[in-house]
Each structure stands twice: as structure tokens, then as C-alpha cells.
mmCIF file of C-alpha atoms in Angstrom:
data_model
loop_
_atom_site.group_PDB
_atom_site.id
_atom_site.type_symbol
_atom_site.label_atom_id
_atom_site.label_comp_id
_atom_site.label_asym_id
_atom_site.label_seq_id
_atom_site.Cartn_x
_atom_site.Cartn_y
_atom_site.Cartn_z
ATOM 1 C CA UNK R 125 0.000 0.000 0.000
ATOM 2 C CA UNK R 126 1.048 3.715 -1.131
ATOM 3 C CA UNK R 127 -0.443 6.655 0.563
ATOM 4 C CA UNK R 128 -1.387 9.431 -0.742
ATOM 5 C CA UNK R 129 0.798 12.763 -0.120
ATOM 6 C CA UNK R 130 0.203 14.565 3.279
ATOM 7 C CA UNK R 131 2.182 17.300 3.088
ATOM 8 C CA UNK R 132 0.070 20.243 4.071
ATOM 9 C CA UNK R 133 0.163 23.964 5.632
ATOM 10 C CA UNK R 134 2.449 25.574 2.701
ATOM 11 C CA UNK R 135 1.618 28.876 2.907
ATOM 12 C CA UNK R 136 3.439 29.006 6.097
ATOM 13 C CA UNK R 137 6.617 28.685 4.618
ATOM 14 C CA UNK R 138 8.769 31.697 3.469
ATOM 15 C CA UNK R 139 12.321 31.918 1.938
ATOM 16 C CA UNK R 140 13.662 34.779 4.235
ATOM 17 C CA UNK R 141 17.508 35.059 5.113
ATOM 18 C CA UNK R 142 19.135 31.659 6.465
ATOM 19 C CA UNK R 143 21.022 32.372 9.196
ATOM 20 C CA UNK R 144 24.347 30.527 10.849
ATOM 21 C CA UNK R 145 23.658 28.370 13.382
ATOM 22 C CA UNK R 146 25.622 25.576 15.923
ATOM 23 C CA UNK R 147 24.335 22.199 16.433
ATOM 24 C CA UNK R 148 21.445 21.737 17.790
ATOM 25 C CA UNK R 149 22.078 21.354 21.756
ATOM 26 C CA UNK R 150 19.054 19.717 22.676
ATOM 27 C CA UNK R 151 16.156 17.473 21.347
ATOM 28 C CA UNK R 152 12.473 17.617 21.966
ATOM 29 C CA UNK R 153 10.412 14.146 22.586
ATOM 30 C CA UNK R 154 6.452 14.438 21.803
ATOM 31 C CA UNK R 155 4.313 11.322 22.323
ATOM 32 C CA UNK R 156 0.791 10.679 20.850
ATOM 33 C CA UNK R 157 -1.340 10.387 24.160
ATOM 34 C CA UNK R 158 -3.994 8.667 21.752
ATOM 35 C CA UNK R 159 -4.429 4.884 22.821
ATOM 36 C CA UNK R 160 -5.482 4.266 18.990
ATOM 37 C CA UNK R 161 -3.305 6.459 17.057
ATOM 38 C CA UNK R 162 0.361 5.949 18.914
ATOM 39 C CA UNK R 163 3.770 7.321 17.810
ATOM 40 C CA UNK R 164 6.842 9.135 19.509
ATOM 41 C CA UNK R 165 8.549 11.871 17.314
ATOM 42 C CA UNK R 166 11.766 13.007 18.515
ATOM 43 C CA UNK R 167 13.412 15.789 16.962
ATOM 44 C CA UNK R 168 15.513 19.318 17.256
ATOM 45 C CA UNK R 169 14.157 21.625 19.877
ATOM 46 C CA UNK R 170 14.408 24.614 17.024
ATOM 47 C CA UNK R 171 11.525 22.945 14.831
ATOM 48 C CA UNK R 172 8.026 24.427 16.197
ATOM 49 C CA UNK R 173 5.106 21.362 16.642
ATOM 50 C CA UNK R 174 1.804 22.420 15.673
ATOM 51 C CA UNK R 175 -1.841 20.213 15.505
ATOM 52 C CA UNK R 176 -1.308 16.893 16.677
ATOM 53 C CA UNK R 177 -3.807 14.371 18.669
ATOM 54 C CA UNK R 178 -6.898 13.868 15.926
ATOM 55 C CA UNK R 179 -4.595 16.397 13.094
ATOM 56 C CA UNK R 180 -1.924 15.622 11.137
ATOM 57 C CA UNK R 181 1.297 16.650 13.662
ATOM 58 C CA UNK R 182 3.432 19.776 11.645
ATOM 59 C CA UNK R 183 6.718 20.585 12.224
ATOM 60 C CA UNK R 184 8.310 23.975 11.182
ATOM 61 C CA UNK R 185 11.439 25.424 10.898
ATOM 62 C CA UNK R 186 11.145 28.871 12.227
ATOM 63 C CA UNK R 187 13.337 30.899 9.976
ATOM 64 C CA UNK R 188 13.834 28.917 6.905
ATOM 65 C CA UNK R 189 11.814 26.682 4.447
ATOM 66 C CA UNK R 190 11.690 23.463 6.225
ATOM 67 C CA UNK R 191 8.551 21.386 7.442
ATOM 68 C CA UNK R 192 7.841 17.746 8.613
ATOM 69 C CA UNK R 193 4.049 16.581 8.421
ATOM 70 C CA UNK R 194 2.852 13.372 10.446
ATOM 71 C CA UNK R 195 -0.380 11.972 9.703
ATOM 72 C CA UNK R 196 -1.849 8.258 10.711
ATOM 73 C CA UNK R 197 -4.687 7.351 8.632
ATOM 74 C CA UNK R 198 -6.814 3.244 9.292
ATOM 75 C CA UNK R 199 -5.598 0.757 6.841
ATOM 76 C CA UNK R 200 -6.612 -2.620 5.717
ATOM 77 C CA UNK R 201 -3.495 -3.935 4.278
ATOM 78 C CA UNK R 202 -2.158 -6.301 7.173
ATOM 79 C CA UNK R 203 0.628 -8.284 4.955
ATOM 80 C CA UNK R 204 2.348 -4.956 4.190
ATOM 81 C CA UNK R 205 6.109 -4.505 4.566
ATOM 82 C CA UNK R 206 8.485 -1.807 3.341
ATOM 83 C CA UNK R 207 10.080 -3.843 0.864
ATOM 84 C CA UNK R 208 7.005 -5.517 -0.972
ATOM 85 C CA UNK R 209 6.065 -1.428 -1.046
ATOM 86 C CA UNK R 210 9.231 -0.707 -2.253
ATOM 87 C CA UNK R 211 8.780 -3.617 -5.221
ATOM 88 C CA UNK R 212 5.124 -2.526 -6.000
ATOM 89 C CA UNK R 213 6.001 1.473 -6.041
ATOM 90 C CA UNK R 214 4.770 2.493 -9.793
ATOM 91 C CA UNK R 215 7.002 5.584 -10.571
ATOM 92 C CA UNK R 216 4.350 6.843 -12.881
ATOM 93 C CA UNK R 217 0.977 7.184 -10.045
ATOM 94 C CA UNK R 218 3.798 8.208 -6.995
ATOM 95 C CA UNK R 219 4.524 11.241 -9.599
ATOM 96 C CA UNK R 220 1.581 12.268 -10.965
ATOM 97 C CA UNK R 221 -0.028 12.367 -7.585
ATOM 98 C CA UNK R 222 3.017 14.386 -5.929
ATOM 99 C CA UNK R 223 2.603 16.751 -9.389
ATOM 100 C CA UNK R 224 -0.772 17.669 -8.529
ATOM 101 C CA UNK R 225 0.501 19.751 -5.996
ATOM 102 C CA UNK R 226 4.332 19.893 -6.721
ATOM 103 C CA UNK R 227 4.321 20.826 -10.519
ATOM 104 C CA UNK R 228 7.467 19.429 -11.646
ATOM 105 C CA UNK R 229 7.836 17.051 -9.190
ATOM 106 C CA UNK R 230 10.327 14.413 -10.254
ATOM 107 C CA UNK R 231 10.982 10.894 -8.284
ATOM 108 C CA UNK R 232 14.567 10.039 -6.768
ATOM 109 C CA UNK R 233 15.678 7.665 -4.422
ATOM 110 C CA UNK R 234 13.557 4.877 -3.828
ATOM 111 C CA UNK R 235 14.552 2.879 -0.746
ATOM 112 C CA UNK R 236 13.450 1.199 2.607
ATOM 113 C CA UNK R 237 14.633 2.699 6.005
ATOM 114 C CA UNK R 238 14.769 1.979 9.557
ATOM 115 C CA UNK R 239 12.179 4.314 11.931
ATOM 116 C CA UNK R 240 12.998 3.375 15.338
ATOM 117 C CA UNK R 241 10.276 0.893 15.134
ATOM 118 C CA UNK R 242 11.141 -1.029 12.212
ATOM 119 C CA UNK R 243 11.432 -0.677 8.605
ATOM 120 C CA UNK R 244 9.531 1.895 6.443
ATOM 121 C CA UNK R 245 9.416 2.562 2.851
ATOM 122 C CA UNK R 246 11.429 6.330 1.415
ATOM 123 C CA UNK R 247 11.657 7.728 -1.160
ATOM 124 C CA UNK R 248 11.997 11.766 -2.176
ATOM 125 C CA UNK R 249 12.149 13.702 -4.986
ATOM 126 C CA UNK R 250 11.835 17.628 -6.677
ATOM 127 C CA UNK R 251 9.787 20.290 -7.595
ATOM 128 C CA UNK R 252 10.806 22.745 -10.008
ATOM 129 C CA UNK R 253 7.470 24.627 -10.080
ATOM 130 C CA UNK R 254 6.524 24.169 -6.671
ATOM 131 C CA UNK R 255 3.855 26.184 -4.896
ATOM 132 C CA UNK R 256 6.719 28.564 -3.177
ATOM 133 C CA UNK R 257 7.728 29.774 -6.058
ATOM 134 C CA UNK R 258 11.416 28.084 -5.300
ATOM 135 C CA UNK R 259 12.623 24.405 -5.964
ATOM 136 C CA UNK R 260 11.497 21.743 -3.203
ATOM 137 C CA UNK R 261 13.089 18.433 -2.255
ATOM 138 C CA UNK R 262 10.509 16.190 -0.866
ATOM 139 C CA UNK R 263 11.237 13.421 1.359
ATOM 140 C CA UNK R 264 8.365 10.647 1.837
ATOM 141 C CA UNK R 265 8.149 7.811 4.007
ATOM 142 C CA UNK R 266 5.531 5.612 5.311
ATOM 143 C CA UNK R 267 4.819 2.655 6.995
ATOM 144 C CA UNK R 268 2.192 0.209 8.682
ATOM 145 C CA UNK R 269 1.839 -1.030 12.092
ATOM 146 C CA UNK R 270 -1.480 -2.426 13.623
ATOM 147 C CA UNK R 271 -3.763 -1.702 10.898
ATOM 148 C CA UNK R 272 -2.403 2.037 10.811
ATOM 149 C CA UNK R 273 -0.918 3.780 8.347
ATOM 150 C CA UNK R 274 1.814 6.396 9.153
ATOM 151 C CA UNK R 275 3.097 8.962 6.624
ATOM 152 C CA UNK R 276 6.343 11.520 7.662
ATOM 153 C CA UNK R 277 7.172 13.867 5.161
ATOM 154 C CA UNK R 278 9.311 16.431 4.917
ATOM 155 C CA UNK R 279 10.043 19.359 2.166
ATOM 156 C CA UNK R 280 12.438 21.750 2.447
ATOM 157 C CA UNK R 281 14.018 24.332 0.008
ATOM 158 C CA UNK R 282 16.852 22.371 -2.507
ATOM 159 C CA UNK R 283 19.152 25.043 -2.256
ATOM 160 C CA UNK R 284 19.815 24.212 1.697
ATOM 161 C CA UNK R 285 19.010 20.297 1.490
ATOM 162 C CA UNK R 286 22.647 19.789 1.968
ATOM 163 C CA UNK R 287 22.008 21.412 5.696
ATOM 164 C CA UNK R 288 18.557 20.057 5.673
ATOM 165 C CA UNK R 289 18.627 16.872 4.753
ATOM 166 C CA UNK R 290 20.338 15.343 8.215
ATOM 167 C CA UNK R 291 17.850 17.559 10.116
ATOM 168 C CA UNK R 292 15.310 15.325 8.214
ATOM 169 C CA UNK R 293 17.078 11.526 8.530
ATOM 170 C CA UNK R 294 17.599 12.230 11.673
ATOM 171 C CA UNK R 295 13.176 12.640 12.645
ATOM 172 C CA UNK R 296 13.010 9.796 9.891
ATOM 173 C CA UNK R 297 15.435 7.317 12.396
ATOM 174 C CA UNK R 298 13.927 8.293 15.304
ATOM 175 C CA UNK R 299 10.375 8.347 14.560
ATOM 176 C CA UNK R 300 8.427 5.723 16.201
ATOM 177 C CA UNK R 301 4.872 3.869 15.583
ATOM 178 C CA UNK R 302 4.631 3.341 19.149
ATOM 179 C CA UNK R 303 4.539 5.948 22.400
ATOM 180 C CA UNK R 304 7.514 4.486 24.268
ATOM 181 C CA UNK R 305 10.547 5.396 22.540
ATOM 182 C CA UNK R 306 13.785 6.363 23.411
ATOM 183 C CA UNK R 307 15.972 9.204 21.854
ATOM 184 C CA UNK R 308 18.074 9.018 20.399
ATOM 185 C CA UNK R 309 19.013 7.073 17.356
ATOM 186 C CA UNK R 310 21.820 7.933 14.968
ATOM 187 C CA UNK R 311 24.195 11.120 15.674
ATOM 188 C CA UNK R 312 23.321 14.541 16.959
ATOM 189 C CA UNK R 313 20.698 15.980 14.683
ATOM 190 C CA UNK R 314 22.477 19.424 13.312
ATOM 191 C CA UNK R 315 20.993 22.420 13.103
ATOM 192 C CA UNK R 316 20.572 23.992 9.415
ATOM 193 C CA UNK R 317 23.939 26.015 8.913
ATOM 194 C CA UNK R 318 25.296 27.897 6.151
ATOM 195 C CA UNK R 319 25.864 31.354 5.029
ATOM 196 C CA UNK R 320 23.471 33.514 4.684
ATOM 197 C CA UNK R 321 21.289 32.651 1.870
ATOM 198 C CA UNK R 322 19.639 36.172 -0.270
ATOM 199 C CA UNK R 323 15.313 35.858 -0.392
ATOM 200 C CA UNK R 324 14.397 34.064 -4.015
ATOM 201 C CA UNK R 325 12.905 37.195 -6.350
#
């Protein structure tokens, strides 16, 4: 089973000046306290949570074009597994559907990876056209547990995915389908750092 995209709240992202900044020094741990719909998200304190319990959880980069949308939607498919997701992916529906909303939306990697509670299916591509007005990396993964679907995407501006992008593996690898967690996996999540970066015209 493929999900559809849940990336959502665009409008709230803006291309101003990137500024420097250290690693991040701290982490922040938020746990579904919904018996039916449980997950653990663990991620830098500098991303601001939004919606959550029955909404799709947002995360948002305060200064700079870089959000992380969690959304758990009933499923029927009880034999799924990342890699039989992986072998069924059709290039052609996964892009047309991004394309709806990411004109120019082209597929990369295609891959399974670990959340913290087992494997999940990735895969991420660009927008040329997008909705911001500036190219946009996507990064999608999903995965079933319990008869619930999860989605976590991200999207952030391709001209910082290179300080992006670990900011984003690092809430993929320690995302969790279940409310017990622990933080952390993988190394300290870095803040996104880099010169300052001039508003797109």
C-alpha cells in the first residue's frame, strides 16, 4: 500500500535570510497520548510542533523553508512490509499524484529505512514549479503497524538540502509507531547552517 501525499500547511513557509547556526544542543520528545493512534517523534528543539492528537502533527522550521508533516490514517493492508512497497512502487501514479501539488515534481531515491520501530518505505524527490515559487526536495516515508498507516514527510528548500537533509534523517530514524521510545538514534541531529542565503525574487 502507497499513501497518498500529506504534506500540508504551505503557505506558512517563506524563503527569508538563512542564518548561521551551531548544532542543535538539545532534542524535543512528543508522544501521541492517543491509545489508537500511537507514535513518539523526537526531533531538534528549534523545529516548532503544531496540531497533533486527531490532526496531522506539523513541524516547522522557524526561519527557513523546512517542514515535517505526520499523519496516521486506518488501513486494511495487514501483509504490508516496506520492501514488498518498495517492489510494488509504480514511478508513474507516486509522480503524478506528488505533481498535482508539486508541478514538476520528479521521483529520486527509492529505498526502505529503519524508523525506530522497524522498517519503512522512502523515497523523495523535486519540484521545479513548486507552490513557493522556489525548488522543493521532498522526502516521503511511510509505513504500517497495527492496521495504521503512518506517513512523515518532509520538504524543504533544494538550495539548503545539503544542511537540511540530516535535520530530516535524523526525525526519519527516530520516529516511532509506538509511544515508548527512546531518543536518540543515529548522531546529533544538526541544526541547518550555512551562510546567509539572499530571499528568491
Amino acid at each position: 500500500m502507497n499513501f497518498r501525499p500529506a504534506i500540508s500547511g504551505l503557505a506558512a513557509l517563506t524563503l527569508g535570510l538563512l542564518p548561521a547556526a551551531a548544532y542543535a544542543q538539545s532534542v524535543n520528545v512528543t508522544r501521541s497520548i492517543l491509545q489508537d493512534q500511537p507514535y513518539t517523534v523526537i526531533y531538534p528543539d528549534v523545529m516548532v510542533p503544531s496540531g497533533g492528537a486527531t490532526e496531522p502533527l506539523n513541524l516547522t522550521h522557524p526561519s527557513v523553508p523546512l517542514q515535517c508533516d505526520i499523519t496516521i490514517v486506518p488501513v486494511q493492508d495487514t501483509d504490508w512490509t516496506a520492501q514488498s512497497a518498495l517492489s510494488s512502487l509504480n514511478d508513474g501514479e507516486v509522480t503524478a499524484s506528488w505533481a498535482k501539488t508539486f508541478p514538476g515534481f520528479t521521483l529520486g531515491t527509492k529505498t526502505t529505512t529503519p524508523y525506530q520501530s522497524g522498517p519503512a518505505l522512502l523515497y523523495d524527490g523535486q519540484s521545479t514549479d513548486s507552490p513557493m515559487g522556489i525548488p522543493l526536495t521532498i522526502v516521503h516515508t511511510e509505513a504500517v503497524d497495527a492496521g495504521r498507516g503512518y506517513t512523515l514527510d518532509c520538504l524543504f528548500a533544494t538550495e539548503i538540502a545539503a544542511q537540511a537533509r540530516p535535520m530530516v534523517d535524523f526525525i526519519i530514524a527516530n520516529f516511532s509507531t509506538r509511544s515508548d521510545a527512546d531518543c536518540c538514534v543515529g548522531a546529533e541531529a544538526k541544526s541547518v547552517e550555512t551562510a546567509p542565503i539572499a530571499p528568491t525574487q
